[in-house]
Amino acid sequence: MRVIFIGPPGAGKGTQSQRLLRYLGVPHISTGEILRDAVRMHTTEGLLAEKYMNEGHLVPDPIIIKLVGIRMDQADCKVGCLLDGFPRTLGQAQALDSYLQGRGIPLSGVLELRVNEEVLIQRLAGRGRTDDEPAVTRQRFQTYRERTEPLLEYYQERGLLAAINGIGTTDEVFERIKSALDGFQRRAAAARPTDPTKSA
Ligand code: AMP
Protein backbone atom coordinates (compact mmCIF):
# COMPACT_ATOMS: atom_id res chain seq x y z
CA MET A 1 0.00 0.00 0.00
CA ARG A 2 1.09 3.55 -0.68
CA VAL A 3 -0.52 5.89 1.77
CA ILE A 4 -0.09 9.61 2.43
CA PHE A 5 -0.62 10.99 5.90
CA ILE A 6 -1.60 14.67 6.10
CA GLY A 7 -2.34 16.70 9.23
CA PRO A 8 -1.43 19.92 11.02
CA PRO A 9 1.50 20.06 13.47
CA GLY A 10 0.71 18.08 16.61
CA ALA A 11 -2.21 16.13 15.11
CA GLY A 12 -0.63 12.85 16.14
CA LYS A 13 0.76 11.77 12.76
CA GLY A 14 4.03 10.61 14.33
CA THR A 15 2.35 8.40 16.95
CA GLN A 16 -0.17 6.95 14.51
CA SER A 17 2.50 6.44 11.85
CA GLN A 18 4.47 4.18 14.19
CA ARG A 19 1.46 1.91 14.60
CA LEU A 20 0.42 2.17 11.01
CA LEU A 21 3.73 1.10 9.58
CA ARG A 22 3.80 -1.98 11.80
CA TYR A 23 0.26 -2.76 10.68
CA LEU A 24 0.97 -2.21 6.98
CA GLY A 25 4.49 -3.63 6.98
CA VAL A 26 5.82 -0.82 4.79
CA PRO A 27 8.66 1.67 5.32
CA HIS A 28 7.91 5.01 6.91
CA ILE A 29 9.07 8.06 4.98
CA SER A 30 8.91 11.13 7.22
CA THR A 31 10.32 14.19 5.48
CA GLY A 32 10.60 15.96 8.85
CA GLU A 33 12.83 13.14 10.14
CA ILE A 34 14.87 12.98 6.93
CA LEU A 35 15.45 16.74 7.21
CA ARG A 36 16.32 16.66 10.92
CA ASP A 37 18.90 13.92 10.14
CA ALA A 38 20.28 16.01 7.27
CA VAL A 39 20.62 19.02 9.59
CA ARG A 40 22.40 16.92 12.25
CA MET A 41 24.78 15.50 9.66
CA HIS A 42 25.45 18.91 8.07
CA THR A 43 24.69 17.65 4.55
CA THR A 44 24.20 20.17 1.73
CA GLU A 45 20.41 19.73 1.97
CA GLY A 46 20.55 20.00 5.77
CA LEU A 47 22.45 23.28 5.63
CA LEU A 48 19.91 24.68 3.15
CA ALA A 49 16.88 23.41 5.08
CA GLU A 50 17.76 24.44 8.62
CA LYS A 51 16.81 28.11 8.37
CA TYR A 52 13.35 27.33 6.93
CA MET A 53 12.67 24.70 9.58
CA ASN A 54 13.68 26.92 12.47
CA GLU A 55 11.31 29.62 11.22
CA GLY A 56 8.37 27.28 10.66
CA HIS A 57 8.49 27.69 6.89
CA LEU A 58 8.52 24.95 4.29
CA VAL A 59 11.80 23.84 2.82
CA PRO A 60 11.77 24.60 -0.96
CA ASP A 61 10.11 21.95 -3.11
CA PRO A 62 13.17 20.96 -5.21
CA ILE A 63 15.13 19.92 -2.07
CA ILE A 64 12.26 17.86 -0.67
CA ILE A 65 11.32 16.28 -3.99
CA LYS A 66 14.93 15.20 -4.51
CA LEU A 67 15.23 13.68 -1.00
CA VAL A 68 11.92 11.81 -1.26
CA GLY A 69 12.76 10.53 -4.76
CA ILE A 70 16.06 9.11 -3.49
CA ARG A 71 14.28 7.44 -0.56
CA MET A 72 11.42 6.01 -2.65
CA ASP A 73 13.87 4.51 -5.13
CA GLN A 74 15.35 2.31 -2.40
CA ALA A 75 14.52 -1.38 -2.64
CA ASP A 76 12.47 -1.58 0.58
CA CYS A 77 9.87 0.80 -0.92
CA LYS A 78 8.92 -1.77 -3.59
CA VAL A 79 6.24 -3.13 -1.24
CA GLY A 80 4.81 0.35 -0.67
CA CYS A 81 5.39 3.13 1.82
CA LEU A 82 3.79 5.46 4.29
CA LEU A 83 4.46 9.07 3.36
CA ASP A 84 4.31 11.22 6.49
CA GLY A 85 4.63 14.98 6.01
CA PHE A 86 4.95 14.74 2.23
CA PRO A 87 3.52 16.10 0.00
CA ARG A 88 2.88 19.45 1.68
CA THR A 89 2.42 21.66 -1.38
CA LEU A 90 0.61 21.27 -4.69
CA GLY A 91 3.99 21.26 -6.44
CA GLN A 92 5.10 18.31 -4.31
CA ALA A 93 1.80 16.48 -4.96
CA GLN A 94 2.21 16.94 -8.71
CA ALA A 95 5.83 15.76 -8.53
CA LEU A 96 4.69 12.68 -6.61
CA ASP A 97 1.95 11.99 -9.16
CA SER A 98 4.40 12.05 -12.03
CA TYR A 99 6.89 9.90 -10.08
CA LEU A 100 4.20 7.26 -9.46
CA GLN A 101 2.65 7.47 -12.92
CA GLY A 102 6.08 7.13 -14.54
CA ARG A 103 6.51 3.83 -12.71
CA GLY A 104 2.90 2.64 -13.06
CA ILE A 105 2.43 2.61 -9.28
CA PRO A 106 -0.99 3.53 -7.85
CA LEU A 107 -1.54 5.65 -4.74
CA SER A 108 -3.78 3.76 -2.31
CA GLY A 109 -5.19 6.78 -0.52
CA VAL A 110 -4.66 9.86 1.61
CA LEU A 111 -5.42 10.01 5.33
CA GLU A 112 -6.17 13.44 6.76
CA LEU A 113 -5.86 13.56 10.54
CA ARG A 114 -8.21 16.29 11.79
CA VAL A 115 -7.77 17.98 15.16
CA ASN A 116 -8.90 21.50 16.06
CA GLU A 117 -6.28 24.16 16.67
CA GLU A 118 -6.90 24.68 20.43
CA VAL A 119 -6.13 21.04 21.13
CA LEU A 120 -3.08 21.19 18.88
CA ILE A 121 -1.60 24.19 20.65
CA GLN A 122 -1.95 22.44 24.02
CA ARG A 123 -0.32 19.29 22.67
CA LEU A 124 2.61 21.11 21.08
CA ALA A 125 3.30 23.05 24.27
CA GLY A 126 4.21 19.76 25.96
CA ARG A 127 6.46 18.37 23.21
CA GLY A 128 9.62 20.47 23.64
CA ARG A 129 11.00 20.41 20.07
CA THR A 130 12.94 23.54 19.00
CA ASP A 131 10.37 24.38 16.32
CA ASP A 132 7.51 24.04 18.86
CA GLU A 133 7.95 27.43 20.53
CA PRO A 134 4.80 29.61 20.20
CA ALA A 135 5.91 32.02 17.44
CA VAL A 136 7.24 29.18 15.28
CA THR A 137 4.14 27.08 16.00
CA ARG A 138 1.88 29.91 14.82
CA GLN A 139 3.89 30.14 11.62
CA ARG A 140 3.70 26.37 11.08
CA PHE A 141 -0.11 26.48 11.42
CA GLN A 142 -0.33 29.34 8.96
CA THR A 143 1.94 27.47 6.55
CA TYR A 144 -0.28 24.40 6.92
CA ARG A 145 -3.45 26.38 6.16
CA GLU A 146 -1.96 28.24 3.20
CA ARG A 147 0.22 25.63 1.54
CA THR A 148 -0.97 22.20 2.64
CA GLU A 149 -4.75 22.46 3.11
CA PRO A 150 -5.29 23.00 -0.66
CA LEU A 151 -3.99 19.45 -1.11
CA LEU A 152 -7.07 18.11 0.66
CA GLU A 153 -9.26 19.33 -2.19
CA TYR A 154 -6.73 18.04 -4.73
CA TYR A 155 -7.00 14.50 -3.34
CA GLN A 156 -10.73 14.80 -2.61
CA GLU A 157 -11.36 15.51 -6.29
CA ARG A 158 -9.43 12.37 -7.16
CA GLY A 159 -11.54 10.31 -4.72
CA LEU A 160 -8.48 9.48 -2.62
CA LEU A 161 -9.13 11.38 0.62
CA ALA A 162 -10.30 9.92 3.93
CA ALA A 163 -10.74 12.41 6.80
CA ILE A 164 -10.05 10.91 10.23
CA ASN A 165 -11.24 12.44 13.49
CA GLY A 166 -7.96 12.75 15.41
CA ILE A 167 -9.53 13.43 18.83
CA GLY A 168 -9.67 10.45 21.15
CA THR A 169 -7.31 7.84 22.54
CA THR A 170 -4.51 6.50 20.37
CA ASP A 171 -6.47 3.23 20.04
CA GLU A 172 -9.68 4.97 19.02
CA VAL A 173 -7.94 7.02 16.35
CA PHE A 174 -6.07 3.96 15.08
CA GLU A 175 -9.35 2.02 14.70
CA ARG A 176 -10.68 4.84 12.52
CA ILE A 177 -7.52 4.74 10.43
CA LYS A 178 -7.87 0.99 9.93
CA SER A 179 -11.44 1.40 8.65
CA ALA A 180 -10.23 4.03 6.19
CA LEU A 181 -7.50 1.63 4.99
CA ASP A 182 -10.14 -1.07 4.46
CA GLY A 183 -11.97 1.45 2.27
CA PHE A 184 -8.77 2.07 0.26
CA GLN A 185 -8.33 -1.67 -0.23
CA ARG A 186 -11.93 -2.17 -1.35
CA ARG A 187 -11.58 0.66 -3.84
CA ALA A 188 -8.34 -0.77 -5.22
CA ALA A 189 -9.93 -4.22 -5.60
CA ALA A 190 -12.93 -2.75 -7.42
CA ALA A 191 -10.66 -0.80 -9.79
CA ARG A 192 -8.50 -3.81 -10.66
CA PRO A 193 -9.29 -5.19 -14.13
CA THR A 194 -11.03 -8.57 -13.87
CA ASP A 195 -9.01 -11.56 -15.08
CA PRO A 196 -10.96 -13.14 -17.99
CA THR A 197 -9.33 -16.55 -17.36
CA LYS A 198 -10.96 -16.61 -13.91
CA SER A 199 -14.51 -15.80 -15.01
CA ALA A 200 -17.09 -18.57 -15.24
P1 AMP B 1 7.50 17.72 10.53
O1 AMP B 1 8.35 16.88 11.41
O2 AMP B 1 6.78 16.93 9.47
O3 AMP B 1 6.56 18.61 11.32
O4 AMP B 1 8.48 18.72 9.74
C1 AMP B 1 9.31 19.64 10.41
C2 AMP B 1 9.74 20.74 9.46
O5 AMP B 1 10.46 20.19 8.35
C3 AMP B 1 8.59 21.52 8.82
O6 AMP B 1 8.11 22.56 9.65
C4 AMP B 1 9.25 22.04 7.55
O7 AMP B 1 10.10 23.14 7.82
C5 AMP B 1 10.13 20.88 7.15
N1 AMP B 1 9.42 19.93 6.24
C6 AMP B 1 9.05 18.65 6.53
N2 AMP B 1 8.44 18.08 5.49
C7 AMP B 1 8.41 19.02 4.50
C8 AMP B 1 7.89 19.06 3.18
N3 AMP B 1 7.26 18.00 2.64
N4 AMP B 1 8.05 20.19 2.47
C9 AMP B 1 8.70 21.26 2.97
N5 AMP B 1 9.19 21.31 4.22
C10 AMP B 1 9.06 20.20 4.99
Coordinates of C-alpha atoms and ligand atoms in Angstrom, one line a residue:
M1 CA 0.0 0.0 0.0
R2 CA 1.1 3.5 -0.7
V3 CA -0.5 5.9 1.8
I4 CA -0.1 9.6 2.4
F5 CA -0.6 11.0 5.9
I6 CA -1.6 14.7 6.1
G7 CA -2.3 16.7 9.2
P8 CA -1.4 19.9 11.0
P9 CA 1.5 20.1 13.5
G10 CA 0.7 18.1 16.6
A11 CA -2.2 16.1 15.1
G12 CA -0.6 12.8 16.1
K13 CA 0.8 11.8 12.8
G14 CA 4.0 10.6 14.3
T15 CA 2.3 8.4 16.9
Q16 CA -0.2 7.0 14.5
S17 CA 2.5 6.4 11.8
Q18 CA 4.5 4.2 14.2
R19 CA 1.5 1.9 14.6
L20 CA 0.4 2.2 11.0
L21 CA 3.7 1.1 9.6
R22 CA 3.8 -2.0 11.8
Y23 CA 0.3 -2.8 10.7
L24 CA 1.0 -2.2 7.0
G25 CA 4.5 -3.6 7.0
V26 CA 5.8 -0.8 4.8
P27 CA 8.7 1.7 5.3
H28 CA 7.9 5.0 6.9
I29 CA 9.1 8.1 5.0
S30 CA 8.9 11.1 7.2
T31 CA 10.3 14.2 5.5
G32 CA 10.6 16.0 8.9
E33 CA 12.8 13.1 10.1
I34 CA 14.9 13.0 6.9
L35 CA 15.4 16.7 7.2
R36 CA 16.3 16.7 10.9
D37 CA 18.9 13.9 10.1
A38 CA 20.3 16.0 7.3
V39 CA 20.6 19.0 9.6
R40 CA 22.4 16.9 12.3
M41 CA 24.8 15.5 9.7
H42 CA 25.5 18.9 8.1
T43 CA 24.7 17.7 4.6
T44 CA 24.2 20.2 1.7
E45 CA 20.4 19.7 2.0
G46 CA 20.5 20.0 5.8
L47 CA 22.4 23.3 5.6
L48 CA 19.9 24.7 3.2
A49 CA 16.9 23.4 5.1
E50 CA 17.8 24.4 8.6
K51 CA 16.8 28.1 8.4
Y52 CA 13.4 27.3 6.9
M53 CA 12.7 24.7 9.6
N54 CA 13.7 26.9 12.5
E55 CA 11.3 29.6 11.2
G56 CA 8.4 27.3 10.7
H57 CA 8.5 27.7 6.9
L58 CA 8.5 24.9 4.3
V59 CA 11.8 23.8 2.8
P60 CA 11.8 24.6 -1.0
D61 CA 10.1 21.9 -3.1
P62 CA 13.2 21.0 -5.2
I63 CA 15.1 19.9 -2.1
I64 CA 12.3 17.9 -0.7
I65 CA 11.3 16.3 -4.0
K66 CA 14.9 15.2 -4.5
L67 CA 15.2 13.7 -1.0
V68 CA 11.9 11.8 -1.3
G69 CA 12.8 10.5 -4.8
I70 CA 16.1 9.1 -3.5
R71 CA 14.3 7.4 -0.6
M72 CA 11.4 6.0 -2.6
D73 CA 13.9 4.5 -5.1
Q74 CA 15.3 2.3 -2.4
A75 CA 14.5 -1.4 -2.6
D76 CA 12.5 -1.6 0.6
C77 CA 9.9 0.8 -0.9
K78 CA 8.9 -1.8 -3.6
V79 CA 6.2 -3.1 -1.2
G80 CA 4.8 0.4 -0.7
C81 CA 5.4 3.1 1.8
L82 CA 3.8 5.5 4.3
L83 CA 4.5 9.1 3.4
D84 CA 4.3 11.2 6.5
G85 CA 4.6 15.0 6.0
F86 CA 5.0 14.7 2.2
P87 CA 3.5 16.1 0.0
R88 CA 2.9 19.5 1.7
T89 CA 2.4 21.7 -1.4
L90 CA 0.6 21.3 -4.7
G91 CA 4.0 21.3 -6.4
Q92 CA 5.1 18.3 -4.3
A93 CA 1.8 16.5 -5.0
Q94 CA 2.2 16.9 -8.7
A95 CA 5.8 15.8 -8.5
L96 CA 4.7 12.7 -6.6
D97 CA 1.9 12.0 -9.2
S98 CA 4.4 12.1 -12.0
Y99 CA 6.9 9.9 -10.1
L100 CA 4.2 7.3 -9.5
Q101 CA 2.7 7.5 -12.9
G102 CA 6.1 7.1 -14.5
R103 CA 6.5 3.8 -12.7
G104 CA 2.9 2.6 -13.1
I105 CA 2.4 2.6 -9.3
P106 CA -1.0 3.5 -7.8
L107 CA -1.5 5.7 -4.7
S108 CA -3.8 3.8 -2.3
G109 CA -5.2 6.8 -0.5
V110 CA -4.7 9.9 1.6
L111 CA -5.4 10.0 5.3
E112 CA -6.2 13.4 6.8
L113 CA -5.9 13.6 10.5
R114 CA -8.2 16.3 11.8
V115 CA -7.8 18.0 15.2
N116 CA -8.9 21.5 16.1
E117 CA -6.3 24.2 16.7
E118 CA -6.9 24.7 20.4
V119 CA -6.1 21.0 21.1
L120 CA -3.1 21.2 18.9
I121 CA -1.6 24.2 20.7
Q122 CA -2.0 22.4 24.0
R123 CA -0.3 19.3 22.7
L124 CA 2.6 21.1 21.1
A125 CA 3.3 23.0 24.3
G126 CA 4.2 19.8 26.0
R127 CA 6.5 18.4 23.2
G128 CA 9.6 20.5 23.6
R129 CA 11.0 20.4 20.1
T130 CA 12.9 23.5 19.0
D131 CA 10.4 24.4 16.3
D132 CA 7.5 24.0 18.9
E133 CA 8.0 27.4 20.5
P134 CA 4.8 29.6 20.2
A135 CA 5.9 32.0 17.4
V136 CA 7.2 29.2 15.3
T137 CA 4.1 27.1 16.0
R138 CA 1.9 29.9 14.8
Q139 CA 3.9 30.1 11.6
R140 CA 3.7 26.4 11.1
F141 CA -0.1 26.5 11.4
Q142 CA -0.3 29.3 9.0
T143 CA 1.9 27.5 6.6
Y144 CA -0.3 24.4 6.9
R145 CA -3.4 26.4 6.2
E146 CA -2.0 28.2 3.2
R147 CA 0.2 25.6 1.5
T148 CA -1.0 22.2 2.6
E149 CA -4.8 22.5 3.1
P150 CA -5.3 23.0 -0.7
L151 CA -4.0 19.5 -1.1
L152 CA -7.1 18.1 0.7
E153 CA -9.3 19.3 -2.2
Y154 CA -6.7 18.0 -4.7
Y155 CA -7.0 14.5 -3.3
Q156 CA -10.7 14.8 -2.6
E157 CA -11.4 15.5 -6.3
R158 CA -9.4 12.4 -7.2
G159 CA -11.5 10.3 -4.7
L160 CA -8.5 9.5 -2.6
L161 CA -9.1 11.4 0.6
A162 CA -10.3 9.9 3.9
A163 CA -10.7 12.4 6.8
I164 CA -10.1 10.9 10.2
N165 CA -11.2 12.4 13.5
G166 CA -8.0 12.8 15.4
I167 CA -9.5 13.4 18.8
G168 CA -9.7 10.4 21.2
T169 CA -7.3 7.8 22.5
T170 CA -4.5 6.5 20.4
D171 CA -6.5 3.2 20.0
E172 CA -9.7 5.0 19.0
V173 CA -7.9 7.0 16.3
F174 CA -6.1 4.0 15.1
E175 CA -9.4 2.0 14.7
R176 CA -10.7 4.8 12.5
I177 CA -7.5 4.7 10.4
K178 CA -7.9 1.0 9.9
S179 CA -11.4 1.4 8.6
A180 CA -10.2 4.0 6.2
L181 CA -7.5 1.6 5.0
D182 CA -10.1 -1.1 4.5
G183 CA -12.0 1.5 2.3
F184 CA -8.8 2.1 0.3
Q185 CA -8.3 -1.7 -0.2
R186 CA -11.9 -2.2 -1.4
R187 CA -11.6 0.7 -3.8
A188 CA -8.3 -0.8 -5.2
A189 CA -9.9 -4.2 -5.6
A190 CA -12.9 -2.7 -7.4
A191 CA -10.7 -0.8 -9.8
R192 CA -8.5 -3.8 -10.7
P193 CA -9.3 -5.2 -14.1
T194 CA -11.0 -8.6 -13.9
D195 CA -9.0 -11.6 -15.1
P196 CA -11.0 -13.1 -18.0
T197 CA -9.3 -16.6 -17.4
K198 CA -11.0 -16.6 -13.9
S199 CA -14.5 -15.8 -15.0
A200 CA -17.1 -18.6 -15.2
Ligands
AMP1 P1 7.5 17.7 10.5 O1 8.4 16.9 11.4 O2 6.8 16.9 9.5 O3 6.6 18.6 11.3 O4 8.5 18.7 9.7 C1 9.3 19.6 10.4 C2 9.7 20.7 9.5 O5 10.5 20.2 8.4 C3 8.6 21.5 8.8 O6 8.1 22.6 9.6 C4 9.2 22.0 7.6 O7 10.1 23.1 7.8 C5 10.1 20.9 7.1 N1 9.4 19.9 6.2 C6 9.0 18.7 6.5 N2 8.4 18.1 5.5 C7 8.4 19.0 4.5 C8 7.9 19.1 3.2 N3 7.3 18.0 2.6 N4 8.1 20.2 2.5 C9 8.7 21.3 3.0 N5 9.2 21.3 4.2 C10 9.1 20.2 5.0

